[in-house]
Amino acid sequence: MVVAKLQFRGTPLALLLLPMVLLPLGHSLIHSVPFQTVQDCTKKQHFDISRMACRFCGDHQQKSKDGTSCACQPGYKLISNKGGPFIKCAKCPALHSAVTQDGWSCIRCPHGVILDNEGKCRCPVGYIMVERHVNGAPLQQVQCHPCSKSSPSFTMPDHSAKHCIRCHETFITTTKSCDCKSNVLTGGLCFHAHPKTLTTSVVTNIIYSKNLKVSSAWFVSHLKASAIACLRFANLTACQALGNMCVMTMNSINSLIPYNDACGLYQTIFKKTIHLGISHSINSWRKTLPWLYYDSHIDGLPSRILHQEPFQTLFHFKSSQRMELQFIVARYDVRGNFLNWAKATGGILQLCPDTLTKLNAAYIFGLTYRQQCTLPVSMLLSKYRAIQFYDLYVLHKGEHDDDQLHPVAVRNLNLQYNGKFVNKDDAENDWYLTRRIFLVDTLAGREDNLNRQPKVIRVANDIKIRINLVPNSLHGKIFPPVLIISYVNIKIQNPEEQTVPISFSVEYKMDLSTANQNTEIALGFLCGLSTICSMLKTASWKRRIGSQMIDIQTILKFLLFYAGDLANAFFLVTFGTGLYWLIFFKGQRIVSVLLPTPSQEVHFIFCVVSAFALKLLQLLHKLGIQLTVDIFFIDWERPKGKIVKSVAGGGDIKTAAAPVSIWRTYFVANEWNNIQTIRKINPIFQIFVVLFFLEVVGFANLTSMSPYSNFKRTAESDVVPPSRILRFGMASGIWLTVGVIQVVFCTGIYERFVEDRISQFIDVCSISNISVMIFSHRCFGYYIHGRSVHGHADTNMEEMNLNLKREADNLCGQRGLIPNTEIETFQIFTTSKIREQYDKIREPIHWSSRSDQLLNHADDSYERKMKAYNTTNKFLGSFIDHAIHDMDYIVQDKLLLERIIGMELHEPIDKTIFYNDEKLSFTDVLYYGNESTLLIFDTLFFCVVDLAAQNFILAAFLTYVQQKVIQFIRLAIGRKNLAIKTLVDERFLL
Amino acid sequence: MVVAKLQFRGTPLALLLLPMVLLPLGHSLIHSVPFQTVQDCTKKQHFDISRMACRFCGDHQQKSKDGTSCACQPGYKLISNKGGPFIKCAKCPALHSAVTQDGWSCIRCPHGVILDNEGKCRCPVGYIMVERHVNGAPLQQVQCHPCSKSSPSFTMPDHSAKHCIRCHETFITTTKSCDCKSNVLTGGLCFHAHPKTLTTSVVTNIIYSKNLKVSSAWFVSHLKASAIACLRFANLTACQALGNMCVMTMNSINSLIPYNDACGLYQTIFKKTIHLGISHSINSWRKTLPWLYYDSHIDGLPSRILHQEPFQTLFHFKSSQRMELQFIVARYDVRGNFLNWAKATGGILQLCPDTLTKLNAAYIFGLTYRQQCTLPVSMLLSKYRAIQFYDLYVLHKGEHDDDQLHPVAVRNLNLQYNGKFVNKDDAENDWYLTRRIFLVDTLAGREDNLNRQPKVIRVANDIKIRINLVPNSLHGKIFPPVLIISYVNIKIQNPEEQTVPISFSVEYKMDLSTANQNTEIALGFLCGLSTICSMLKTASWKRRIGSQMIDIQTILKFLLFYAGDLANAFFLVTFGTGLYWLIFFKGQRIVSVLLPTPSQEVHFIFCVVSAFALKLLQLLHKLGIQLTVDIFFIDWERPKGKIVKSVAGGGDIKTAAAPVSIWRTYFVANEWNNIQTIRKINPIFQIFVVLFFLEVVGFANLTSMSPYSNFKRTAESDVVPPSRILRFGMASGIWLTVGVIQVVFCTGIYERFVEDRISQFIDVCSISNISVMIFSHRCFGYYIHGRSVHGHADTNMEEMNLNLKREADNLCGQRGLIPNTEIETFQIFTTSKIREQYDKIREPIHWSSRSDQLLNHADDSYERKMKAYNTTNKFLGSFIDHAIHDMDYIVQDKLLLERIIGMELHEPIDKTIFYNDEKLSFTDVLYYGNESTLLIFDTLFFCVVDLAAQNFILAAFLTYVQQKVIQFIRLAIGRKNLAIKTLVDERFLL
């Protein structure tokens, strides 16, 4: 309680806020405990592991070495120790003033032997200390014995200097004693000062960079010894240790001057031991030496090494049983001891810690893998205190179903050959391939003392395993993988705050030259087709505008057509490519294709962007045409007669022609305005459905560079990057599929059974007794025949409904232009004469807008306009009625060829031609008739945004905005155009 | 080359496909190597670490112990070993037939001493073997010495049986020799057979489950010894070891019968050592013993322990410097040695491996954390070979800024108190809190032999750290955390295939009773308001339908109104709550609120779902009203006179009233049809913008249970689950914000400067000389006055345009109903008489549809309909013209009170009242006037889908579908209703 109260003394607020704390006085509180560590205890204290606090030791006692118990002070022996809190010590008598090693007895030190800090005797170097007889009986005085170095004993004191043990074999063979005498003593070994021994000095400095040179303590003590032991005795661990040191210096070689660094020594020994033969028929694998290098002189050039004998294993992709690329490492410690064979799974080669699933995903065959993290240097220092070396192999089945190991070549980007980083270039044959790697080297960078913190550490900051598929392989064969490694040197300054970015990736690559060639052929062919197509279109256009000359406008038009056709060609090729990869990569069971790597994708991206740009051009062109189309509503209604009006003033009777109500025209114009941007698909629904499939159902998850299909986001998704080609293939595939289904649904079901706005429009034309004449080109256009079968439409509800009823009951004629036909829609190809006449009549309509401001006689221009309107109405009505003698027309069907090439073969010379058009091609001047262009444009827009941002939701959002903006422009300008051309006030176009 | 060729022999296809492989004959291939391991080598072979293959050893040699080198056969001594591939052995002479321990010499075994398998001498147990003199000189014959057990030597042979060392202190104190004799020898210690010693047998069986009982080898050898050493000598490590064994048995206690299992022994010792006092004033922490239990008798009940003294530390959330909850563990090994203090970061308590960032995110204050994985048992077996025990503390600053440790209580769900799992219940005060935990125990489950595989392992499969905020804390104070742990027993059968699911979570909790109370008060208040509101609405409705009685229909109507108002109340409360948590949780810098945990969210979810259901009811009700509204278009146009027609047959002249064209009515009706579902916001744009903000900008990432705000998905996002309340708050907040901005933009900017469909409609009414009469209730409705100021509208374009121009130039009167006013829209409150008259006139219109089929005189009904139409037109026209004497009306402004309560105070007795209505309240029968209902409904729909699926994209998709479906229904039925009520043929409603 007291402690609790004391704790609160400083915080009266807390006391007020929490009176409950102090209420149940019967119990004490569970409160905090001061934090003390072993280091906090003074020399007189020990750390009580039960109470977690420092406590004073008894008299004559002090902290033990580990700090968790007490020990007797020097000169005091232990007389009781029950492992409890207290021990007991007693002073040693003056005669036996030293304490034995076990601390329980006092003993005398012999003459000339001094007491150490702990109050124990210490014999001179080379002597052993004896405190007991052989049978355990204690001696009165410590005995210091020299070990007998000569034959037959050959002994030296052991590490603890308590017993004599046999000295190292090298001493005995060299000198027949345990004294190296004038021979070469290095690294604890003794060698003859033989001329063939490497007696010259060796290079023990490691040059990390220009300004960073470390005299490595490890190299100082072990390099020469290993080299000599390896060369002289073919000592296997010594050879491995030498090899390891070479690897620690990045396998760098200086072939010009003989240079006695680790790799130089390795090379020297390699040459000198040629008589020992090679292992496993591999020329650069000397029997006694570790295999470090691929020698291009004796093994062949790197390109041959990397593209030789493929594995016999056939790789397949089955979701049920994922195939693993089994990497096996032989692990060595720095002293050259072979530790074990280990599978690379479980993150042996991966410095970044992660979940097992994610780590092991690296070795699932076919999975492009990328793992990245940033590690604190302090963590590397503590975790990789011991450096390990790895020889990497791939385990595969041999011919006889036996386990075979294929060595994996290493391309160390930091390797210097005569001071040049040969492996950094892409020139394959300049590479110097090696074998052995390490991940973190915290040893070589230690100066002076191996127990001190290193000055520099070397970390494998980027490891990439690249696997190449055998070209034209239909059997899933691969070339041996290559491991690309790069190291970074970190000068240790403040390990707690220093960090190092690490990455590990696995890349699958195949030779795409054939695929690219095929793409190019397809593209070339399609471009040729487009050219022809565009030329036909231009020719058709020339005819339709009634012009013959080839002028700049023609060339421009050709280019515009060409843009559209080229866009289609590009789109077709990219779409095909995307779909190809999607289907073949995701669908294959035996590996035959691998995805293009990001660098191989550039060509593809270029195609997609080109297709988009060209398509945009085409769309703008089409919009331009639509927004300037010439349209007129022909009112067939004739005044019903004269009107008799009684004038208020007198009893007079006046007559005037009954005016024909304009409201039917308004109605039809409004309706025409409303169908401007009707499409065969619902574009919003399109976006939502695509988004639904991609993001909710999870098709987006199929675009990862994994041959296995999974609709759900899995742990692996984090480490398997998405492929842009697959994203394009998936997005465009779904977009087009949904689009086509919508079009089919719309034309096949919705328009038939629910609502067809286009047919409704034609219907309304008929009912309202109004025809529509549209000129999309100068001499070419469309005609919708809307003459009412009842003769009149401008009437009251009673008659209207009667008329409708009569028509429904088939009590009247058919609506067609030619009697007894039903065809109401036509393409028209007029003679120039008609068009000239038409333009002449309508002239006032067009200059009005400009002259209004200039001449300021609005009324006049307004009257002229009205007159022009009436004249046009009359003129076109007469023309359709065959009433104008020299401007007659004939109605005919289009030829099949004409339909196919989209060009009329006969030019109208003196008679205008009306082509029956049941396909309602007048919708070409609306959104409705250009569904394919719009659909492909939307697809490309969606995909281009996604390629740039890798975000389907953003793409959907921007596609929506794009659609709305273009639609708004189309509607606004289209409405204005309609108002100008038909003289219907904009207020009636709602 | 030979090997390479041989390899290809079996695959002629490969030879054909890849001739390049064999072409450069000058070089050998790098081919595969057979995979051999140390285990593959026979007894005569060793594993050559250089060649990675098994090689035969020389004569008289065999595989060494580690398999990577050769050793001499028994009876052969080593004569040369350079560490290279070869050693040399020589047979020992018959006289010295044994080999020394170092293998280099031959020696004679003394009489009675046998040779072991390795051909070395082996002295009897209790003897040491001596091969050399003290100074290293070899002996001719091995000497076997017994160690002197008695005073003053007190020695026994050491582990290697080469030297005599001092025996354990317990032997010496107990027997004054190194022989335990008749005393109690257990666990390598010797104790007096003292009555106070725990001489009785101890329970060394561990009962994992009913059918799984293991006689633990560890317990057999250490339980008794630790207990005695702890009790007798207060040996600290022994006490810790005993404590550890108690922890290994889940701290389970049997208080009824004294039971000598680990925990029973611990309790016994705890009671017997009361005289030793306590540590740190904590009653249940005996000085010499590890602290294992919180004793509710002496420490207080668990509820007190968990809700006492909060930390002095004030917790804050600053993105720049995230505050860490510093957990510190004291680590012990199984023998009771204290290892070190360690921070819990770096995954010490987390079995699932993961990246450092993700592991450490668990201890960032305020971050609700959940990590899960499934681990293979084999991995646990190899990684957790040594069991470690942890005492958990929280490090915090004390009053004097000193480091303090607060012990963390453990609630072990597997603890049994008298055979009952007391900690599994929620009854806090029944809990038995403990202290020490372990993660994986692979030791206790070993039977017979400690080196054998365990029979059972125990794994902490679910660890949860729960942190409670001090209620009403404005200073970020927390109660001490509690760790909830649960273990699972795994019977080892096939460790390679067995797996165990692991989870680790951190949960922050605060007492929400105040918050809940506030919510309930708010809800209660709002419900009261809604009741009043709904009663007013019902009263208003009763007046408007001109009924006085309270019947079932009235009650139903009341309930429907009530549903709507309640929905608003619920929505307001949930929206407020969501926003509250979002703002206060995410915005706080000093911790004052913590998010509700999933179990605390249930109430909230219920409110949201209720709000949605009620809102749906309201929406359906409103739609029902809109779809049955009574509407009529009054055509003011009068025939222009009589028409003079020349009849074809003769010269007669006939006259008839000129028919008034119905097309203006069609135009207006069509327009009315088109504005049915116009809204103040663009619902699609709404969805896309919301989705954009949530998923692209990244507001969705703010909904994680982390107090730190990050728009990007980070590594932590995987381990920090989202909060449903935050998701609701975020989604509804963004939805409403975007909605309100859209409404403001629409009414303030778009409608003023671009396009206002409603005004356009009124405009069109005026221009077309048509008024609209709408009855939303029996006696209540709206009137849009559309009488043309020009008197006529049914005319040709010339006159129409002239009229428009005159109006634009202000050359004619104003459009209002009352001369010289501009007000065209009115609410009308008619007398019952008018309505009766109206219904009577229109009767034929309604029975037609039914009687058609029955009576089969369609023509007749059709004529009647037409007649009714004309009569209605005339009747309403006369009414508006004040032409009917007893059905007059007055025009007045609505009172402010009337506007506020939405009810008319004066009932029309004999004169109909026209209220000026500049707010265009006739849009109440359209979508346009119900924007708030629709917006809230959409918000709720979006949020409810998201609450169910936790997927904003799906919610967006379904909201879109919902909108389209309801809109489609509204449009289709609305169109039908319009056609029926106005007799306009559906074909004109496009």
PDB file of C-alpha atoms in Angstrom, chain A residues 135-297:
ATOM      1  CA  ASN A 135      42.385 -39.574  -9.496  1.00  0.00           C
ATOM      2  CA  GLY A 136      40.994 -36.243  -8.366  1.00  0.00           C
ATOM      3  CA  ALA A 137      42.921 -35.827  -5.148  1.00  0.00           C
ATOM      4  CA  PRO A 138      43.746 -32.121  -4.728  1.00  0.00           C
ATOM      5  CA  LEU A 139      47.319 -30.940  -4.790  1.00  0.00           C
ATOM      6  CA  GLN A 140      48.682 -28.552  -2.242  1.00  0.00           C
ATOM      7  CA  GLN A 141      50.331 -26.511  -4.915  1.00  0.00           C
ATOM      8  CA  VAL A 142      49.529 -25.861  -8.536  1.00  0.00           C
ATOM      9  CA  GLN A 143      51.893 -27.627 -10.887  1.00  0.00           C
ATOM     10  CA  CYS A 144      52.869 -25.993 -14.162  1.00  0.00           C
ATOM     11  CA  HIS A 145      54.014 -28.606 -16.679  1.00  0.00           C
ATOM     12  CA  PRO A 146      55.561 -27.917 -20.077  1.00  0.00           C
ATOM     13  CA  CYS A 147      54.097 -30.162 -22.772  1.00  0.00           C
ATOM     14  CA  SER A 148      56.521 -32.459 -24.416  1.00  0.00           C
ATOM     15  CA  LYS A 149      56.910 -31.181 -27.961  1.00  0.00           C
ATOM     16  CA  SER A 150      59.189 -33.779 -29.312  1.00  0.00           C
ATOM     17  CA  SER A 151      58.738 -37.344 -30.472  1.00  0.00           C
ATOM     18  CA  PRO A 152      56.935 -39.438 -29.488  1.00  0.00           C
ATOM     19  CA  SER A 153      54.680 -37.069 -27.548  1.00  0.00           C
ATOM     20  CA  PHE A 154      54.159 -34.253 -30.087  1.00  0.00           C
ATOM     21  CA  THR A 155      51.972 -32.302 -27.705  1.00  0.00           C
ATOM     22  CA  MET A 156      50.985 -28.747 -27.025  1.00  0.00           C
ATOM     23  CA  PRO A 157      48.690 -27.307 -24.344  1.00  0.00           C
ATOM     24  CA  ASP A 158      45.022 -27.334 -25.313  1.00  0.00           C
ATOM     25  CA  HIS A 159      42.844 -24.220 -25.365  1.00  0.00           C
ATOM     26  CA  SER A 160      42.120 -24.250 -21.660  1.00  0.00           C
ATOM     27  CA  ALA A 161      45.787 -24.917 -20.939  1.00  0.00           C
ATOM     28  CA  LYS A 162      44.869 -27.799 -18.668  1.00  0.00           C
ATOM     29  CA  HIS A 163      45.954 -30.788 -20.729  1.00  0.00           C
ATOM     30  CA  CYS A 164      48.599 -31.626 -23.275  1.00  0.00           C
ATOM     31  CA  ILE A 165      47.205 -32.708 -26.637  1.00  0.00           C
ATOM     32  CA  ARG A 166      48.757 -33.729 -29.912  1.00  0.00           C
ATOM     33  CA  CYS A 167      49.745 -30.778 -32.011  1.00  0.00           C
ATOM     34  CA  HIS A 168      48.712 -30.207 -35.631  1.00  0.00           C
ATOM     35  CA  GLU A 169      49.945 -32.708 -38.176  1.00  0.00           C
ATOM     36  CA  THR A 170      51.685 -30.018 -40.209  1.00  0.00           C
ATOM     37  CA  PHE A 171      54.090 -29.333 -37.355  1.00  0.00           C
ATOM     38  CA  ILE A 172      54.970 -32.968 -37.031  1.00  0.00           C
ATOM     39  CA  THR A 173      55.516 -33.552 -40.732  1.00  0.00           C
ATOM     40  CA  THR A 174      57.461 -30.360 -41.183  1.00  0.00           C
ATOM     41  CA  THR A 175      59.711 -30.397 -38.158  1.00  0.00           C
ATOM     42  CA  LYS A 176      59.168 -33.762 -36.454  1.00  0.00           C
ATOM     43  CA  SER A 177      58.242 -31.778 -33.374  1.00  0.00           C
ATOM     44  CA  CYS A 178      55.563 -29.347 -32.240  1.00  0.00           C
ATOM     45  CA  ASP A 179      57.794 -26.391 -32.839  1.00  0.00           C
ATOM     46  CA  CYS A 180      57.689 -24.770 -36.257  1.00  0.00           C
ATOM     47  CA  LYS A 181      61.135 -23.273 -35.775  1.00  0.00           C
ATOM     48  CA  SER A 182      62.302 -21.368 -38.871  1.00  0.00           C
ATOM     49  CA  ASN A 183      59.621 -22.740 -41.128  1.00  0.00           C
ATOM     50  CA  VAL A 184      56.551 -20.857 -42.291  1.00  0.00           C
ATOM     51  CA  LEU A 185      54.018 -20.582 -39.487  1.00  0.00           C
ATOM     52  CA  THR A 186      50.753 -19.159 -40.717  1.00  0.00           C
ATOM     53  CA  GLY A 187      47.187 -19.546 -39.596  1.00  0.00           C
ATOM     54  CA  GLY A 188      48.173 -22.053 -36.915  1.00  0.00           C
ATOM     55  CA  LEU A 189      49.802 -24.352 -39.458  1.00  0.00           C
ATOM     56  CA  CYS A 190      53.425 -24.997 -40.075  1.00  0.00           C
ATOM     57  CA  PHE A 191      54.909 -25.405 -43.532  1.00  0.00           C
ATOM     58  CA  HIS A 192      58.344 -26.088 -44.947  1.00  0.00           C
ATOM     59  CA  ALA A 193      60.027 -23.000 -46.245  1.00  0.00           C
ATOM     60  CA  HIS A 194      60.005 -24.745 -49.588  1.00  0.00           C
ATOM     61  CA  PRO A 195      60.603 -22.785 -52.793  1.00  0.00           C
ATOM     62  CA  LYS A 196      57.467 -24.238 -54.332  1.00  0.00           C
ATOM     63  CA  THR A 197      55.399 -23.201 -51.357  1.00  0.00           C
ATOM     64  CA  LEU A 198      53.747 -19.863 -51.751  1.00  0.00           C
ATOM     65  CA  THR A 199      56.320 -18.132 -49.660  1.00  0.00           C
ATOM     66  CA  THR A 200      55.810 -14.756 -51.203  1.00  0.00           C
ATOM     67  CA  SER A 201      53.576 -12.357 -49.355  1.00  0.00           C
ATOM     68  CA  VAL A 202      49.878 -12.494 -50.132  1.00  0.00           C
ATOM     69  CA  VAL A 203      47.432  -9.623 -50.582  1.00  0.00           C
ATOM     70  CA  THR A 204      45.165  -9.491 -47.583  1.00  0.00           C
ATOM     71  CA  ASN A 205      43.641  -6.124 -48.302  1.00  0.00           C
ATOM     72  CA  ILE A 206      40.164  -5.989 -49.706  1.00  0.00           C
ATOM     73  CA  ILE A 207      39.384  -3.038 -51.908  1.00  0.00           C
ATOM     74  CA  TYR A 208      35.687  -2.325 -51.544  1.00  0.00           C
ATOM     75  CA  SER A 209      35.799   0.862 -53.497  1.00  0.00           C
ATOM     76  CA  LYS A 210      38.340   3.472 -54.420  1.00  0.00           C
ATOM     77  CA  ASN A 211      38.415   5.003 -50.984  1.00  0.00           C
ATOM     78  CA  LEU A 212      37.490   1.978 -48.967  1.00  0.00           C
ATOM     79  CA  LYS A 213      40.241  -0.498 -48.382  1.00  0.00           C
ATOM     80  CA  VAL A 214      40.252  -2.892 -45.459  1.00  0.00           C
ATOM     81  CA  SER A 215      43.093  -4.996 -44.199  1.00  0.00           C
ATOM     82  CA  SER A 216      40.976  -8.016 -43.448  1.00  0.00           C
ATOM     83  CA  ALA A 217      41.814  -9.829 -40.234  1.00  0.00           C
ATOM     84  CA  TRP A 218      40.374 -13.038 -41.608  1.00  0.00           C
ATOM     85  CA  PHE A 219      42.509 -12.885 -44.715  1.00  0.00           C
ATOM     86  CA  VAL A 220      45.569 -12.029 -42.709  1.00  0.00           C
ATOM     87  CA  SER A 221      45.293 -15.142 -40.622  1.00  0.00           C
ATOM     88  CA  HIS A 222      43.833 -17.601 -43.106  1.00  0.00           C
ATOM     89  CA  LEU A 223      44.630 -16.731 -46.690  1.00  0.00           C
ATOM     90  CA  LYS A 224      48.197 -17.892 -46.849  1.00  0.00           C
ATOM     91  CA  ALA A 225      47.634 -20.953 -44.711  1.00  0.00           C
ATOM     92  CA  SER A 226      44.676 -22.091 -46.773  1.00  0.00           C
ATOM     93  CA  ALA A 227      46.526 -21.539 -50.009  1.00  0.00           C
ATOM     94  CA  ILE A 228      49.549 -23.508 -48.905  1.00  0.00           C
ATOM     95  CA  ALA A 229      47.521 -26.297 -47.325  1.00  0.00           C
ATOM     96  CA  CYS A 230      45.459 -26.522 -50.444  1.00  0.00           C
ATOM     97  CA  LEU A 231      48.375 -26.572 -52.823  1.00  0.00           C
ATOM     98  CA  ARG A 232      50.720 -28.710 -50.795  1.00  0.00           C
ATOM     99  CA  PHE A 233      48.407 -31.209 -49.189  1.00  0.00           C
ATOM    100  CA  ALA A 234      45.323 -30.847 -51.349  1.00  0.00           C
ATOM    101  CA  ASN A 235      43.553 -30.227 -48.070  1.00  0.00           C
ATOM    102  CA  LEU A 236      39.932 -30.095 -49.152  1.00  0.00           C
ATOM    103  CA  THR A 237      38.606 -27.756 -46.475  1.00  0.00           C
ATOM    104  CA  ALA A 238      41.603 -25.478 -46.968  1.00  0.00           C
ATOM    105  CA  CYS A 239      40.849 -25.372 -50.680  1.00  0.00           C
ATOM    106  CA  GLN A 240      37.214 -24.575 -49.957  1.00  0.00           C
ATOM    107  CA  ALA A 241      38.269 -21.886 -47.510  1.00  0.00           C
ATOM    108  CA  LEU A 242      40.535 -20.371 -50.139  1.00  0.00           C
ATOM    109  CA  GLY A 243      37.687 -20.488 -52.636  1.00  0.00           C
ATOM    110  CA  ASN A 244      35.430 -18.782 -50.141  1.00  0.00           C
ATOM    111  CA  MET A 245      37.934 -15.996 -49.731  1.00  0.00           C
ATOM    112  CA  CYS A 246      38.036 -15.601 -53.486  1.00  0.00           C
ATOM    113  CA  VAL A 247      34.236 -15.365 -53.484  1.00  0.00           C
ATOM    114  CA  MET A 248      34.442 -12.773 -50.730  1.00  0.00           C
ATOM    115  CA  THR A 249      36.510 -10.629 -53.078  1.00  0.00           C
ATOM    116  CA  MET A 250      33.800 -10.920 -55.726  1.00  0.00           C
ATOM    117  CA  ASN A 251      35.734 -13.478 -57.802  1.00  0.00           C
ATOM    118  CA  SER A 252      37.596 -10.562 -59.264  1.00  0.00           C
ATOM    119  CA  ILE A 253      40.586 -11.489 -61.396  1.00  0.00           C
ATOM    120  CA  ASN A 254      43.602  -9.671 -62.628  1.00  0.00           C
ATOM    121  CA  SER A 255      45.069 -11.681 -65.456  1.00  0.00           C
ATOM    122  CA  LEU A 256      47.674  -9.167 -66.532  1.00  0.00           C
ATOM    123  CA  ILE A 257      49.941  -9.111 -63.519  1.00  0.00           C
ATOM    124  CA  PRO A 258      50.156 -12.142 -61.278  1.00  0.00           C
ATOM    125  CA  TYR A 259      48.519 -10.960 -58.147  1.00  0.00           C
ATOM    126  CA  ASN A 260      48.495 -12.948 -54.948  1.00  0.00           C
ATOM    127  CA  ASP A 261      45.053 -12.109 -53.712  1.00  0.00           C
ATOM    128  CA  ALA A 262      42.581 -14.896 -52.930  1.00  0.00           C
ATOM    129  CA  CYS A 263      41.419 -15.360 -56.504  1.00  0.00           C
ATOM    130  CA  GLY A 264      44.931 -15.031 -57.849  1.00  0.00           C
ATOM    131  CA  LEU A 265      46.060 -17.791 -55.523  1.00  0.00           C
ATOM    132  CA  TYR A 266      43.089 -19.879 -56.533  1.00  0.00           C
ATOM    133  CA  GLN A 267      43.970 -19.470 -60.179  1.00  0.00           C
ATOM    134  CA  THR A 268      47.601 -20.287 -59.512  1.00  0.00           C
ATOM    135  CA  ILE A 269      46.687 -23.447 -57.676  1.00  0.00           C
ATOM    136  CA  PHE A 270      44.182 -24.303 -60.386  1.00  0.00           C
ATOM    137  CA  LYS A 271      46.947 -24.181 -62.939  1.00  0.00           C
ATOM    138  CA  LYS A 272      49.431 -26.014 -60.779  1.00  0.00           C
ATOM    139  CA  THR A 273      47.107 -28.884 -59.951  1.00  0.00           C
ATOM    140  CA  ILE A 274      46.248 -29.741 -63.519  1.00  0.00           C
ATOM    141  CA  HIS A 275      47.593 -33.210 -62.938  1.00  0.00           C
ATOM    142  CA  LEU A 276      44.923 -33.956 -60.367  1.00  0.00           C
ATOM    143  CA  GLY A 277      42.211 -34.129 -62.994  1.00  0.00           C
ATOM    144  CA  ILE A 278      38.677 -32.839 -63.141  1.00  0.00           C
ATOM    145  CA  SER A 279      35.406 -33.747 -61.500  1.00  0.00           C
ATOM    146  CA  HIS A 280      32.333 -34.963 -63.334  1.00  0.00           C
ATOM    147  CA  SER A 281      33.936 -34.276 -66.719  1.00  0.00           C
ATOM    148  CA  ILE A 282      33.565 -30.562 -66.144  1.00  0.00           C
ATOM    149  CA  ASN A 283      36.807 -28.979 -67.255  1.00  0.00           C
ATOM    150  CA  SER A 284      36.852 -26.082 -64.870  1.00  0.00           C
ATOM    151  CA  TRP A 285      36.058 -28.236 -61.860  1.00  0.00           C
ATOM    152  CA  ARG A 286      39.377 -29.357 -60.497  1.00  0.00           C
ATOM    153  CA  LYS A 287      39.121 -32.458 -58.366  1.00  0.00           C
ATOM    154  CA  THR A 288      40.417 -30.944 -55.174  1.00  0.00           C
ATOM    155  CA  LEU A 289      39.290 -27.387 -55.647  1.00  0.00           C
ATOM    156  CA  PRO A 290      35.908 -25.838 -55.292  1.00  0.00           C
ATOM    157  CA  TRP A 291      34.426 -24.992 -58.653  1.00  0.00           C
ATOM    158  CA  LEU A 292      34.360 -21.218 -58.847  1.00  0.00           C
ATOM    159  CA  TYR A 293      34.559 -20.174 -62.448  1.00  0.00           C
ATOM    160  CA  TYR A 294      33.216 -21.143 -65.813  1.00  0.00           C
ATOM    161  CA  ASP A 295      36.188 -20.831 -68.068  1.00  0.00           C
ATOM    162  CA  SER A 296      35.222 -19.688 -71.523  1.00  0.00           C
ATOM    163  CA  HIS A 297      38.360 -21.249 -72.968  1.00  0.00           C
TER     164      HIS A 297
END
